[in-house]
Short mmCIF file of C-alpha atoms in Angstrom, two decimals:
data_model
loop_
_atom_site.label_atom_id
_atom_site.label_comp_id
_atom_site.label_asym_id
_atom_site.label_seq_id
_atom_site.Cartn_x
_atom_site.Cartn_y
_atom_site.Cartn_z
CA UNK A 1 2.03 -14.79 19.37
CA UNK A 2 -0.78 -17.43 19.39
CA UNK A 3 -2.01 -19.06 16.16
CA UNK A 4 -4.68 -17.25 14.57
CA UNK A 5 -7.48 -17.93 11.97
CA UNK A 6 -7.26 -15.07 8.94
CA UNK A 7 -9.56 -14.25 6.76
CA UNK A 8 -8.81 -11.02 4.17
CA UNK A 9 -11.15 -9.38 1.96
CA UNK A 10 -10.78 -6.33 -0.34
CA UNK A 11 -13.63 -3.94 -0.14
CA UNK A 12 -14.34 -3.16 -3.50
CA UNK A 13 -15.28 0.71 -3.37
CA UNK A 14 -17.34 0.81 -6.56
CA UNK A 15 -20.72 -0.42 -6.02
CA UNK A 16 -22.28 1.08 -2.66
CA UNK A 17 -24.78 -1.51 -2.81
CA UNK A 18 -22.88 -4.13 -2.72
CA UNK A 19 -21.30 -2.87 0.55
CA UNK A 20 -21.41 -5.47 3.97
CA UNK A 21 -20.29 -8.58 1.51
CA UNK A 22 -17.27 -9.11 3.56
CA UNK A 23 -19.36 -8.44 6.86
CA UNK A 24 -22.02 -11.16 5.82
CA UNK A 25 -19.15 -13.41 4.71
CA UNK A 26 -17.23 -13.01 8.18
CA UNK A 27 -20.82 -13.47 9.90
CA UNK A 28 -20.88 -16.96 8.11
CA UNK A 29 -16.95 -17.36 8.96
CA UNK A 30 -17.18 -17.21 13.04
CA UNK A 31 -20.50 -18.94 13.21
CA UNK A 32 -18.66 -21.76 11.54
CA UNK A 33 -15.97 -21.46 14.03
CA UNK A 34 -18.84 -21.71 17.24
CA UNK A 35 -18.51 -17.72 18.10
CA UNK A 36 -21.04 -16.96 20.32
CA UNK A 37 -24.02 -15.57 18.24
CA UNK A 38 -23.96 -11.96 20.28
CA UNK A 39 -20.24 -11.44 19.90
CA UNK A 40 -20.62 -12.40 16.29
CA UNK A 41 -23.51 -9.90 16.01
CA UNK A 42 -20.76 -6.97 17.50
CA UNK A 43 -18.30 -7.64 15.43
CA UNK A 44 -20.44 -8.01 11.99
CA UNK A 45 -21.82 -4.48 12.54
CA UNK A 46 -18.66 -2.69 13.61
CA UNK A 47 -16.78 -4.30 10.38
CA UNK A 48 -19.89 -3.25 8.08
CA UNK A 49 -19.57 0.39 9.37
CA UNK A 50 -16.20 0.04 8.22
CA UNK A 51 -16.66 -1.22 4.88
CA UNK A 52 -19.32 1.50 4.71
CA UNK A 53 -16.91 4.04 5.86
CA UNK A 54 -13.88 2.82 3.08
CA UNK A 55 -16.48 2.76 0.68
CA UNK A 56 -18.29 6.46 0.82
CA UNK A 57 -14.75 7.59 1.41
CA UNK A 58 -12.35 6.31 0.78
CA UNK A 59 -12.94 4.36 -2.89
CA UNK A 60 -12.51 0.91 -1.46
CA UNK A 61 -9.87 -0.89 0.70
CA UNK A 62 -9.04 -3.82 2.46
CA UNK A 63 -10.34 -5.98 5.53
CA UNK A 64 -8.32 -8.85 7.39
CA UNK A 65 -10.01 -10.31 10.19
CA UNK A 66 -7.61 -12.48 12.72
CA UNK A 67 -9.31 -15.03 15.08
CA UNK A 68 -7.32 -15.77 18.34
CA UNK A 69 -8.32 -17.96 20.90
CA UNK A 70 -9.09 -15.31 23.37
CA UNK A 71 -9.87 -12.44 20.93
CA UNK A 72 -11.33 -11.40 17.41
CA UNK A 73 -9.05 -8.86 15.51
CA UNK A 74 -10.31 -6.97 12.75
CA UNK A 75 -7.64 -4.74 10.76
CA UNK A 76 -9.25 -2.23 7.98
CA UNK A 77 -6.69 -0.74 5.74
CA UNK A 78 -8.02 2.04 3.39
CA UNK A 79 -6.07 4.57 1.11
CA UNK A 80 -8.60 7.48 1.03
CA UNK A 81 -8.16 11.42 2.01
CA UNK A 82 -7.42 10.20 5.67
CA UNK A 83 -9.01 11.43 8.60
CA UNK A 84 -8.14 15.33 9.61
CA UNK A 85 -9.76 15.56 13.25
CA UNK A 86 -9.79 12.45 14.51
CA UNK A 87 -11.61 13.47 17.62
CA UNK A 88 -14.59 15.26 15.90
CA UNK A 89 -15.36 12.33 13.30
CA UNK A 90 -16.07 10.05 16.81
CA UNK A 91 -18.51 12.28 17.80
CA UNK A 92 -22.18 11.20 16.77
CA UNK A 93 -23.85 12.69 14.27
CA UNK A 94 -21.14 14.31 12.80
CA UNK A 95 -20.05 13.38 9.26
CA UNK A 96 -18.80 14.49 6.07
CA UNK A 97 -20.54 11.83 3.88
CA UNK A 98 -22.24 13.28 0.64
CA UNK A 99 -25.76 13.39 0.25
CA UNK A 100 -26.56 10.45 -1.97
CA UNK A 101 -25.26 8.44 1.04
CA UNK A 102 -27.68 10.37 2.80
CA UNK A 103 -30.73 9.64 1.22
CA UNK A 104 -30.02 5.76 0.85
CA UNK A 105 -29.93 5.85 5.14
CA UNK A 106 -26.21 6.32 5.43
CA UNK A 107 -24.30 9.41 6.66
CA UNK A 108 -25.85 9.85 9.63
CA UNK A 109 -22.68 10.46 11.54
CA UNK A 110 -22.84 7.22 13.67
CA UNK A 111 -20.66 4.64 12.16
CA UNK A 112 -17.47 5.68 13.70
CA UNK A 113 -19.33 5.85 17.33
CA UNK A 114 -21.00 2.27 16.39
CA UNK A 115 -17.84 0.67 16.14
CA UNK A 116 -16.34 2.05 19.08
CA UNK A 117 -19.30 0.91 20.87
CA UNK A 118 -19.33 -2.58 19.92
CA UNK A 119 -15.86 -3.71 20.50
CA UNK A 120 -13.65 -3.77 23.17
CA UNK A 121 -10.93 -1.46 21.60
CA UNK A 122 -10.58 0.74 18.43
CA UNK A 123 -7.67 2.32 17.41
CA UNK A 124 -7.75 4.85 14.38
CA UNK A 125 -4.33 5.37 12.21
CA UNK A 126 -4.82 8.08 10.00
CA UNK A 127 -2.76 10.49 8.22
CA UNK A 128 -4.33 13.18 5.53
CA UNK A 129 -3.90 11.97 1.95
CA UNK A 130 -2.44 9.02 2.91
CA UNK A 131 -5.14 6.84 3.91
CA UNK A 132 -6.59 5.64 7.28
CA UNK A 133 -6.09 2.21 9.19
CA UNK A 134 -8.39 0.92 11.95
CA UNK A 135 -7.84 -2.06 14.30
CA UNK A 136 -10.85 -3.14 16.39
CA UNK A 137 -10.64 -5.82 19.13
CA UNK A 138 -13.34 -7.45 20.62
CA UNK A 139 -12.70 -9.93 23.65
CA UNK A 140 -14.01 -13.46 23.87
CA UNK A 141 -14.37 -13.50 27.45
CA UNK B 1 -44.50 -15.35 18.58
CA UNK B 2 -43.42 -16.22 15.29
CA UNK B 3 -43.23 -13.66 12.22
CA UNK B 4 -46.03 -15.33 10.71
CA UNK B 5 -48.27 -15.37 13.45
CA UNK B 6 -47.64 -11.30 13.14
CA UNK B 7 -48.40 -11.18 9.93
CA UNK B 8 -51.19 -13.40 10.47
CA UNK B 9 -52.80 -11.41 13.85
CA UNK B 10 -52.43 -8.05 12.42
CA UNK B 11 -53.35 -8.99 8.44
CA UNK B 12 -49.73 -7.79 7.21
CA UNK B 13 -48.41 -8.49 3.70
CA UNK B 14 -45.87 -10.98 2.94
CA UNK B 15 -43.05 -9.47 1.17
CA UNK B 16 -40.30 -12.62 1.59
CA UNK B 17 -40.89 -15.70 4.54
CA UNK B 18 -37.97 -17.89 4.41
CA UNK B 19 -37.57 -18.16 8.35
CA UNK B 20 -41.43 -17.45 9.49
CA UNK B 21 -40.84 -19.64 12.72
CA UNK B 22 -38.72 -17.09 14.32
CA UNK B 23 -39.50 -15.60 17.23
CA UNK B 24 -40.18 -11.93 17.41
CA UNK B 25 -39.07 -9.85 20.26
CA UNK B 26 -39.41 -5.91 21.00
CA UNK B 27 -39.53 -3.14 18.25
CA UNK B 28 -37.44 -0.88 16.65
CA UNK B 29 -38.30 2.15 14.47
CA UNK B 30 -35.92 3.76 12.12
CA UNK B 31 -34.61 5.10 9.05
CA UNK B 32 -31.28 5.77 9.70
CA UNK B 33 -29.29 2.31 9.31
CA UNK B 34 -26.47 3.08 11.61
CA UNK B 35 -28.75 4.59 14.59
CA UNK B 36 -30.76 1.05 13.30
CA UNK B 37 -27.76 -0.83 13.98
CA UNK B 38 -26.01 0.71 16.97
CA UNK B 39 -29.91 0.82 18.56
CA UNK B 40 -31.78 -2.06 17.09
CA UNK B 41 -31.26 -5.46 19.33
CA UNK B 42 -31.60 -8.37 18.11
CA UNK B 43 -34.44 -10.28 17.40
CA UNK B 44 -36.45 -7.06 17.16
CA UNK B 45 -39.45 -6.00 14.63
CA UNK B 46 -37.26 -3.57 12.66
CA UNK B 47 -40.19 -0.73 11.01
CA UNK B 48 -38.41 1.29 7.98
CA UNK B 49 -39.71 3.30 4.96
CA UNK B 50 -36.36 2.48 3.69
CA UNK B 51 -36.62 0.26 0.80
CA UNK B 52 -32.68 0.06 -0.81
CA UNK B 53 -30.85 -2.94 -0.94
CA UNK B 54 -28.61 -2.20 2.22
CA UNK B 55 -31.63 -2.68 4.49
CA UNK B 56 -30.86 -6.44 3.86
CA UNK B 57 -27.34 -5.98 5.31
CA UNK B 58 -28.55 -4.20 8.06
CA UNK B 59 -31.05 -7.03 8.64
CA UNK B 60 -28.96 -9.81 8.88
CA UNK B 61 -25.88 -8.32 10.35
CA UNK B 62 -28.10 -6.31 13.30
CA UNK B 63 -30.15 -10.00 13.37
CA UNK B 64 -33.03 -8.46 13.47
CA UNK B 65 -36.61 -10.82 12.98
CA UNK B 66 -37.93 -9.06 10.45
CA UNK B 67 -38.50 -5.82 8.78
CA UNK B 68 -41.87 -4.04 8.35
CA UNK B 69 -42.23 -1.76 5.61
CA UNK B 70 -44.57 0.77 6.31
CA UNK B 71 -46.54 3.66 4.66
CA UNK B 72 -47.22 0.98 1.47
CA UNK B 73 -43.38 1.21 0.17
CA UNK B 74 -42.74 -1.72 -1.95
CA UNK B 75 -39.34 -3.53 -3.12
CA UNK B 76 -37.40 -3.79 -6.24
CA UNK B 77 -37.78 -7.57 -7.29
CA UNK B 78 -33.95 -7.66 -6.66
CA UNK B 79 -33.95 -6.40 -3.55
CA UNK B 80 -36.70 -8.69 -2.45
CA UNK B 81 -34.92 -11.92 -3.89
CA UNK B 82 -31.79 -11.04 -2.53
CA UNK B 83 -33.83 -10.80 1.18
CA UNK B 84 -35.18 -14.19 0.22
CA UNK B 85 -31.86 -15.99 -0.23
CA UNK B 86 -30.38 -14.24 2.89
CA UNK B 87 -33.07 -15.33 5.06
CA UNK B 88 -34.23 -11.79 5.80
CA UNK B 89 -38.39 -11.86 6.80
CA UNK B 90 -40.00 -8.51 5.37
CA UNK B 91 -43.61 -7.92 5.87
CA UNK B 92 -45.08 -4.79 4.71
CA UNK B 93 -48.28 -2.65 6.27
CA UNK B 94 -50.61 0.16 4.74
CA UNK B 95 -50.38 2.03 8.04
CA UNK B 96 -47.58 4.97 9.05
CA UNK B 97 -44.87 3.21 11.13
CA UNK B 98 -46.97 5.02 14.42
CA UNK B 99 -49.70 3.00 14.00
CA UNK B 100 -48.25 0.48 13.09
CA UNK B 101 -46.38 0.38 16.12
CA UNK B 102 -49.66 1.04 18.10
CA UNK B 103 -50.78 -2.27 16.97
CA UNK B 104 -47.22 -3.95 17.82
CA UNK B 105 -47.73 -2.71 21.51
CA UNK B 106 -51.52 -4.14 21.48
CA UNK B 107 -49.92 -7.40 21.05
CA UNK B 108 -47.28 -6.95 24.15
CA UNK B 109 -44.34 -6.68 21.84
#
């Protein structure tokens, strides 16, 4: 396998407001690196909609972003309830998020669906009680 | 046209102006931060009632030119002086978000 730049981060899942510091910290990270502003732009929202996700549900977790030469990896590794139909949570608008997430713009049932849209390929590990793991690729053609 | 020749044409209020000399392009209007986010492109006029500190976030990481706040909602200080060291432009209007965006269109945006 090719060398790749890694950056981890652990998603602390206490402060909701504090959510998207790893995002804005992985923003800074690739435009450092040259990433084209527009793939950096993709892969800054999908990973916030992840850090949202691990922390509404899943108390926190952990982020490690790997930067190949001819792709952007982005691993989130959470130990919440897990995910029990993996199928329905990708549908939009659906969600089971509380409704203090709600009223702070959240919850909407589209953060799943966002970060299938903006990368190339999502794949969602998840077993009930055990926790949930999603990889997300996104090409740098 | 720059944010603050927006605010400027169409009398806005200045809530934070660290990057006033970039260019605005289309609108978005929304509430919701992830339809804001999967939706929103950048460079866009984002208009929002929303006034918590994750509109920031969604700001910079949807690279959006700046954010309106309409119907008179106002910002925390902290909220405010965290969009000033991110960069984030956030003008704010009297007006409903409709005519707001009524005015947006006048211009060509």
């Amino acid at each position: 396998m090719d060398e790749a730049v890694r950056f981890h981060f652990v998603v602390d899942g206490e402060d909701f407001t504090s959510a998207g510091q790893a995002s804005v910290q992985v923003k800074k990270n690739l435009r450092r690196l040259g990433i084209p502003p527009e793939v950096i732009r993709k892969i800054s929202i999908a990973m916030y909609e992840g850090e949202i996700n691990m922390v509404i549900h899943a108390d926190g977790g952990e982020a490690e972003v790997l930067v190949y030469e001819d792709r952007i990896v982005m691993i989130l590794t959470d130990r919440g309830p897990g995910i029990a139909d993996v199928e329905k949570a990708m549908q939009e608008g659906y969600s089971t998020a509380p409704d203090n997430v709600r009223s702070l713009g959240f919850g909407a049932g589209m953060g799943l669906p966002n970060m299938k849209r903006y990368t190339d390929d999502m794949k969602i590990e998840s077993v009930v009680g055990e926790g949930t793991t999603i990889t997300m690729t996104v090409l740098l053609a | 046209m720059t944010v603050t020749e927006l605010k400027d044409t169409l009398s806005l209020t200045s809530v934070t102006l660290p990057e006033g000399d970039r260019e605005v392009e289309g609108v978005y209007i929304g509430d919701l931060l992830s339809w804001v986010m999967g939706r929103a492109q950048a460079d866009n006029v984002w208009l929002t009632i929303m006034s918590n500190l994750n509109i920031v976030a969604v700001a910079t990481l949807a690279d959006v030119s700046c954010i309106i706040l309409c119907e008179g909602v106002t910002l925390e200080e902290s909220v405010r002086s965290t969009a000033e060291a991110k960069g984030v432009n956030i003008l704010a209007a009297e007006a409903p978000a409709y005519e707001t965006a009524k005015r947006l269109a006048e211009l060509g945006l």
